[in-house]
Amino acid sequence: MLDTGAADTVRIGRVSGIKSILLHVDAMTESVVRLELTRRLASRLDSRITALFAASRDTEHTSYAYSAGAILAALESEWDQSLCDEAKRRLQLAGVGEGPPVAWCDVVGDSITHGFLEEAAYADLLVIGQQVESPPTGAAPAGFVEATILQSGRPTLVIPRTPRTGTVGQRVLVAWDGSAQAARALTNAIPFLERAEQVHVVSWAERARTAPFSRVDVRDYLRDHYISATLHLRHPTSRIAEQLATLAASLDADLVVMGCYGHSRIGERIFGGASRAALTSLHIPILMAH
């Protein structure tokens, strides 16, 4: 006989929205800004925060240390640990005071990307830093941002290195093309859109995209969630990321929502051009879903 007693004892009621946020922090100074924005966001969403500290080692020094012997390897390990300890101390000091508490964890005995992805299965929202072409020592490794978005199965909020505003989600711009990825991103953004002061939707099409049979458009969908949105139509172009940045700046947007797609090719994850350009160039947070 199936025992349902345990399930019944915890079935308090239907709980929706973003209740848990997993934040990646490292030894870079940008992590302090990322932590502050995440705490403000968690206050608005009534969410708890888990900060996972994971910083890459100095691979150039490490390679030399292995060739030089155990003594240099030990010194290198001490230097890395000192860097991490100081970075964590700075972050923990920034995480005290008013606002939601932060639970602190470290990636131990695992690769940074793999460890973060394992932890991501138990969070509603992931918060990570902007993609860097050649990550310095103490940052997340190369490919971390792409792997998180494409493999985590969770909506991912990417915070730029130097955000243009100190808020997230008050004025939201949604990039809409009617694709499955855009639909998933839009659905994941509902908790943000419900609390936003302004919601804008941009589509690169001659006329508003609609469902093929019911003729429902994206504004109808949002209306069902009691969200009012302004639609912006643009001529089709290959310069989507550039136009997205221009429109976001003109609207004073503090969050862009967009779908992301990728596929496996020779074992490497590849982004579409607009997704990659937006991740590296936009100066406002981006909520992505794959």
mmCIF file of N, CA, C and O in Angstrom, residues 14-24 38 41-42 45-51 116-128 148-149 152-158 184-192 195 286-290:
data_model
loop_
_atom_site.group_PDB
_atom_site.id
_atom_site.type_symbol
_atom_site.label_atom_id
_atom_site.label_comp_id
_atom_site.label_asym_id
_atom_site.label_seq_id
_atom_site.Cartn_x
_atom_site.Cartn_y
_atom_site.Cartn_z
ATOM 1 N N ARG A 14 -1.326 25.742 -1.711
ATOM 2 C CA ARG A 14 -0.599 26.009 -2.942
ATOM 3 C C ARG A 14 0.249 27.266 -2.773
ATOM 4 O O ARG A 14 -0.249 28.331 -2.449
ATOM 5 N N VAL A 15 1.543 27.110 -2.976
ATOM 6 C CA VAL A 15 2.465 28.229 -2.850
ATOM 7 C C VAL A 15 3.123 28.451 -4.212
ATOM 8 O O VAL A 15 3.687 27.541 -4.796
ATOM 9 N N SER A 16 3.026 29.659 -4.742
ATOM 10 C CA SER A 16 3.593 29.939 -6.046
ATOM 11 C C SER A 16 4.576 31.087 -5.952
ATOM 12 O O SER A 16 4.740 31.701 -4.903
ATOM 13 N N GLY A 17 5.221 31.396 -7.065
ATOM 14 C CA GLY A 17 6.165 32.498 -7.100
ATOM 15 C C GLY A 17 7.578 32.036 -6.845
ATOM 16 O O GLY A 17 7.883 30.846 -6.817
ATOM 17 N N ILE A 18 8.470 33.003 -6.667
ATOM 18 C CA ILE A 18 9.888 32.722 -6.449
ATOM 19 C C ILE A 18 10.159 32.741 -4.953
ATOM 20 O O ILE A 18 10.158 33.802 -4.334
ATOM 21 N N LYS A 19 10.378 31.579 -4.391
ATOM 22 C CA LYS A 19 10.598 31.468 -2.952
ATOM 23 C C LYS A 19 12.059 31.244 -2.583
ATOM 24 O O LYS A 19 12.465 31.497 -1.460
ATOM 25 N N SER A 20 12.854 30.745 -3.534
ATOM 26 C CA SER A 20 14.260 30.468 -3.243
ATOM 27 C C SER A 20 15.137 30.976 -4.383
ATOM 28 O O SER A 20 14.862 30.717 -5.554
ATOM 29 N N ILE A 21 16.186 31.707 -4.033
ATOM 30 C CA ILE A 21 17.118 32.268 -4.994
ATOM 31 C C ILE A 21 18.507 31.702 -4.716
ATOM 32 O O ILE A 21 18.984 31.735 -3.578
ATOM 33 N N LEU A 22 19.134 31.161 -5.763
ATOM 34 C CA LEU A 22 20.516 30.702 -5.652
ATOM 35 C C LEU A 22 21.414 31.728 -6.340
ATOM 36 O O LEU A 22 21.289 31.969 -7.540
ATOM 37 N N LEU A 23 22.294 32.337 -5.573
ATOM 38 C CA LEU A 23 23.163 33.406 -6.058
ATOM 39 C C LEU A 23 24.597 32.908 -6.157
ATOM 40 O O LEU A 23 25.137 32.362 -5.182
ATOM 41 N N HIS A 24 25.220 33.076 -7.315
ATOM 42 C CA HIS A 24 26.640 32.759 -7.434
ATOM 43 C C HIS A 24 27.466 33.998 -7.102
ATOM 44 O O HIS A 24 27.235 35.080 -7.632
ATOM 45 N N THR A 38 20.476 41.357 -5.395
ATOM 46 C CA THR A 38 19.715 40.139 -5.083
ATOM 47 C C THR A 38 18.958 40.290 -3.774
ATOM 48 O O THR A 38 17.812 39.834 -3.656
ATOM 49 N N LEU A 41 15.952 42.417 -4.459
ATOM 50 C CA LEU A 41 14.979 41.625 -5.204
ATOM 51 C C LEU A 41 14.277 40.628 -4.298
ATOM 52 O O LEU A 41 13.051 40.463 -4.364
ATOM 53 N N ALA A 42 15.024 39.970 -3.431
ATOM 54 C CA ALA A 42 14.441 38.989 -2.522
ATOM 55 C C ALA A 42 13.441 39.639 -1.568
ATOM 56 O O ALA A 42 12.429 39.026 -1.201
ATOM 57 N N LEU A 45 10.268 40.012 -3.577
ATOM 58 C CA LEU A 45 9.644 38.736 -3.923
ATOM 59 C C LEU A 45 9.345 37.865 -2.708
ATOM 60 O O LEU A 45 8.737 36.807 -2.839
ATOM 61 N N ASP A 46 9.791 38.304 -1.537
ATOM 62 C CA ASP A 46 9.638 37.525 -0.306
ATOM 63 C C ASP A 46 10.306 36.158 -0.481
ATOM 64 O O ASP A 46 9.706 35.104 -0.248
ATOM 65 N N SER A 47 11.576 36.192 -0.872
ATOM 66 C CA SER A 47 12.325 34.974 -1.161
ATOM 67 C C SER A 47 13.499 34.822 -0.196
ATOM 68 O O SER A 47 13.994 35.795 0.363
ATOM 69 N N ARG A 48 13.960 33.600 -0.054
ATOM 70 C CA ARG A 48 15.179 33.357 0.719
ATOM 71 C C ARG A 48 16.358 33.244 -0.259
ATOM 72 O O ARG A 48 16.185 32.904 -1.430
ATOM 73 N N ILE A 49 17.570 33.536 0.230
ATOM 74 C CA ILE A 49 18.760 33.561 -0.615
ATOM 75 C C ILE A 49 19.776 32.542 -0.112
ATOM 76 O O ILE A 49 20.088 32.498 1.076
ATOM 77 N N THR A 50 20.304 31.758 -1.036
ATOM 78 C CA THR A 50 21.483 30.942 -0.765
ATOM 79 C C THR A 50 22.607 31.460 -1.649
ATOM 80 O O THR A 50 22.463 31.490 -2.879
ATOM 81 N N ALA A 51 23.683 31.921 -1.035
ATOM 82 C CA ALA A 51 24.839 32.413 -1.785
ATOM 83 C C ALA A 51 25.862 31.285 -1.862
ATOM 84 O O ALA A 51 26.334 30.780 -0.841
ATOM 85 N N PHE A 116 27.495 24.145 -9.139
ATOM 86 C CA PHE A 116 26.405 25.128 -9.179
ATOM 87 C C PHE A 116 25.167 24.526 -9.829
ATOM 88 O O PHE A 116 24.040 24.740 -9.352
ATOM 89 N N LEU A 117 25.338 23.769 -10.900
ATOM 90 C CA LEU A 117 24.194 23.146 -11.574
ATOM 91 C C LEU A 117 23.501 22.127 -10.678
ATOM 92 O O LEU A 117 22.275 21.999 -10.697
ATOM 93 N N GLU A 118 24.260 21.398 -9.888
ATOM 94 C CA GLU A 118 23.667 20.445 -8.949
ATOM 95 C C GLU A 118 22.810 21.171 -7.913
ATOM 96 O O GLU A 118 21.710 20.739 -7.578
ATOM 97 N N GLU A 119 23.326 22.277 -7.406
ATOM 98 C CA GLU A 119 22.587 23.055 -6.407
ATOM 99 C C GLU A 119 21.366 23.738 -7.016
ATOM 100 O O GLU A 119 20.348 23.949 -6.351
ATOM 101 N N ALA A 120 21.451 24.085 -8.300
ATOM 102 C CA ALA A 120 20.380 24.827 -8.973
ATOM 103 C C ALA A 120 19.063 24.068 -9.015
ATOM 104 O O ALA A 120 17.994 24.680 -9.126
ATOM 105 N N ALA A 121 19.114 22.764 -8.921
ATOM 106 C CA ALA A 121 17.890 21.961 -8.969
ATOM 107 C C ALA A 121 16.960 22.261 -7.801
ATOM 108 O O ALA A 121 15.770 21.930 -7.849
ATOM 109 N N TYR A 122 17.472 22.915 -6.762
ATOM 110 C CA TYR A 122 16.676 23.171 -5.556
ATOM 111 C C TYR A 122 16.375 24.657 -5.375
ATOM 112 O O TYR A 122 16.120 25.113 -4.257
ATOM 113 N N ALA A 123 16.387 25.414 -6.469
ATOM 114 C CA ALA A 123 16.102 26.851 -6.401
ATOM 115 C C ALA A 123 15.085 27.231 -7.459
ATOM 116 O O ALA A 123 14.980 26.595 -8.509
ATOM 117 N N ASP A 124 14.328 28.284 -7.188
ATOM 118 C CA ASP A 124 13.350 28.800 -8.156
ATOM 119 C C ASP A 124 13.984 29.756 -9.158
ATOM 120 O O ASP A 124 13.525 29.876 -10.294
ATOM 121 N N LEU A 125 15.020 30.463 -8.731
ATOM 122 C CA LEU A 125 15.666 31.465 -9.575
ATOM 123 C C LEU A 125 17.167 31.427 -9.324
ATOM 124 O O LEU A 125 17.612 31.321 -8.182
ATOM 125 N N LEU A 126 17.958 31.542 -10.414
ATOM 126 C CA LEU A 126 19.406 31.616 -10.309
ATOM 127 C C LEU A 126 19.853 33.037 -10.629
ATOM 128 O O LEU A 126 19.309 33.676 -11.528
ATOM 129 N N VAL A 127 20.834 33.535 -9.896
ATOM 130 C CA VAL A 127 21.401 34.861 -10.150
ATOM 131 C C VAL A 127 22.901 34.692 -10.336
ATOM 132 O O VAL A 127 23.591 34.177 -9.451
ATOM 133 N N ILE A 128 23.406 35.114 -11.503
ATOM 134 C CA ILE A 128 24.822 34.983 -11.824
ATOM 135 C C ILE A 128 25.324 36.283 -12.431
ATOM 136 O O ILE A 128 24.555 37.187 -12.730
ATOM 137 N N THR A 148 24.992 27.448 -17.325
ATOM 138 C CA THR A 148 23.936 27.645 -16.330
ATOM 139 C C THR A 148 22.584 27.866 -17.009
ATOM 140 O O THR A 148 21.578 27.250 -16.632
ATOM 141 N N ILE A 149 22.550 28.717 -18.013
ATOM 142 C CA ILE A 149 21.285 29.017 -18.691
ATOM 143 C C ILE A 149 20.767 27.807 -19.462
ATOM 144 O O ILE A 149 19.576 27.482 -19.418
ATOM 145 N N SER A 152 20.639 24.248 -16.608
ATOM 146 C CA SER A 152 20.083 24.228 -15.245
ATOM 147 C C SER A 152 18.604 23.893 -15.210
ATOM 148 O O SER A 152 18.103 23.369 -14.206
ATOM 149 N N GLY A 153 17.864 24.235 -16.273
ATOM 150 C CA GLY A 153 16.417 24.060 -16.244
ATOM 151 C C GLY A 153 15.714 25.073 -15.370
ATOM 152 O O GLY A 153 14.537 24.920 -15.044
ATOM 153 N N ARG A 154 16.413 26.146 -15.002
ATOM 154 C CA ARG A 154 15.865 27.176 -14.129
ATOM 155 C C ARG A 154 15.983 28.554 -14.794
ATOM 156 O O ARG A 154 16.936 28.813 -15.525
ATOM 157 N N PRO A 155 15.036 29.458 -14.532
ATOM 158 C CA PRO A 155 15.208 30.833 -15.017
ATOM 159 C C PRO A 155 16.458 31.433 -14.392
ATOM 160 O O PRO A 155 16.740 31.220 -13.203
ATOM 161 N N THR A 156 17.207 32.150 -15.197
ATOM 162 C CA THR A 156 18.497 32.678 -14.754
ATOM 163 C C THR A 156 18.546 34.181 -14.959
ATOM 164 O O THR A 156 18.313 34.678 -16.061
ATOM 165 N N LEU A 157 18.842 34.893 -13.882
ATOM 166 C CA LEU A 157 18.976 36.346 -13.932
ATOM 167 C C LEU A 157 20.460 36.682 -14.017
ATOM 168 O O LEU A 157 21.232 36.343 -13.115
ATOM 169 N N VAL A 158 20.855 37.321 -15.111
ATOM 170 C CA VAL A 158 22.255 37.674 -15.336
ATOM 171 C C VAL A 158 22.441 39.156 -15.006
ATOM 172 O O VAL A 158 21.828 40.026 -15.627
ATOM 173 N N ARG A 184 8.658 30.420 -22.468
ATOM 174 C CA ARG A 184 9.140 29.933 -21.171
ATOM 175 C C ARG A 184 9.700 31.089 -20.346
ATOM 176 O O ARG A 184 9.458 31.190 -19.137
ATOM 177 N N ALA A 185 10.450 31.974 -20.998
ATOM 178 C CA ALA A 185 10.996 33.132 -20.293
ATOM 179 C C ALA A 185 9.886 34.030 -19.773
ATOM 180 O O ALA A 185 9.936 34.530 -18.647
ATOM 181 N N LEU A 186 8.847 34.236 -20.590
ATOM 182 C CA LEU A 186 7.727 35.086 -20.191
ATOM 183 C C LEU A 186 7.006 34.501 -18.980
ATOM 184 O O LEU A 186 6.684 35.212 -18.023
ATOM 185 N N THR A 187 6.746 33.202 -19.011
ATOM 186 C CA THR A 187 6.071 32.545 -17.887
ATOM 187 C C THR A 187 6.906 32.653 -16.615
ATOM 188 O O THR A 187 6.386 32.936 -15.535
ATOM 189 N N ASN A 188 8.221 32.431 -16.736
ATOM 190 C CA ASN A 188 9.099 32.530 -15.569
ATOM 191 C C ASN A 188 9.177 33.955 -15.025
ATOM 192 O O ASN A 188 9.499 34.160 -13.851
ATOM 193 N N ALA A 189 8.879 34.929 -15.888
ATOM 194 C CA ALA A 189 8.967 36.329 -15.471
ATOM 195 C C ALA A 189 7.698 36.839 -14.805
ATOM 196 O O ALA A 189 7.683 37.971 -14.311
ATOM 197 N N ILE A 190 6.637 36.053 -14.775
ATOM 198 C CA ILE A 190 5.364 36.521 -14.220
ATOM 199 C C ILE A 190 5.507 37.120 -12.815
ATOM 200 O O ILE A 190 4.957 38.196 -12.540
ATOM 201 N N PRO A 191 6.248 36.490 -11.882
ATOM 202 C CA PRO A 191 6.390 37.115 -10.558
ATOM 203 C C PRO A 191 7.008 38.514 -10.612
ATOM 204 O O PRO A 191 6.689 39.365 -9.784
ATOM 205 N N PHE A 192 7.896 38.755 -11.584
ATOM 206 C CA PHE A 192 8.469 40.095 -11.762
ATOM 207 C C PHE A 192 7.436 41.036 -12.363
ATOM 208 O O PHE A 192 7.278 42.175 -11.903
ATOM 209 N N ARG A 195 4.699 42.618 -10.221
ATOM 210 C CA ARG A 195 5.121 43.667 -9.293
ATOM 211 C C ARG A 195 5.704 44.886 -10.007
ATOM 212 O O ARG A 195 6.086 45.853 -9.353
ATOM 213 N N ILE A 286 19.324 40.732 -17.162
ATOM 214 C CA ILE A 286 18.590 39.974 -18.165
ATOM 215 C C ILE A 286 18.064 38.687 -17.518
ATOM 216 O O ILE A 286 18.839 37.941 -16.910
ATOM 217 N N LEU A 287 16.779 38.454 -17.655
ATOM 218 C CA LEU A 287 16.190 37.192 -17.200
ATOM 219 C C LEU A 287 16.057 36.285 -18.420
ATOM 220 O O LEU A 287 15.353 36.609 -19.367
ATOM 221 N N MET A 288 16.761 35.163 -18.394
ATOM 222 C CA MET A 288 16.763 34.246 -19.536
ATOM 223 C C MET A 288 16.257 32.874 -19.129
ATOM 224 O O MET A 288 16.352 32.464 -17.974
ATOM 225 N N ALA A 289 15.709 32.168 -20.120
ATOM 226 C CA ALA A 289 15.251 30.795 -19.916
ATOM 227 C C ALA A 289 15.501 30.032 -21.186
ATOM 228 O O ALA A 289 15.413 30.568 -22.282
ATOM 229 N N HIS A 290 15.840 28.751 -21.022
ATOM 230 C CA HIS A 290 16.072 27.904 -22.193
ATOM 231 C C HIS A 290 15.084 26.748 -22.165
ATOM 232 O O HIS A 290 14.914 26.117 -21.132
#
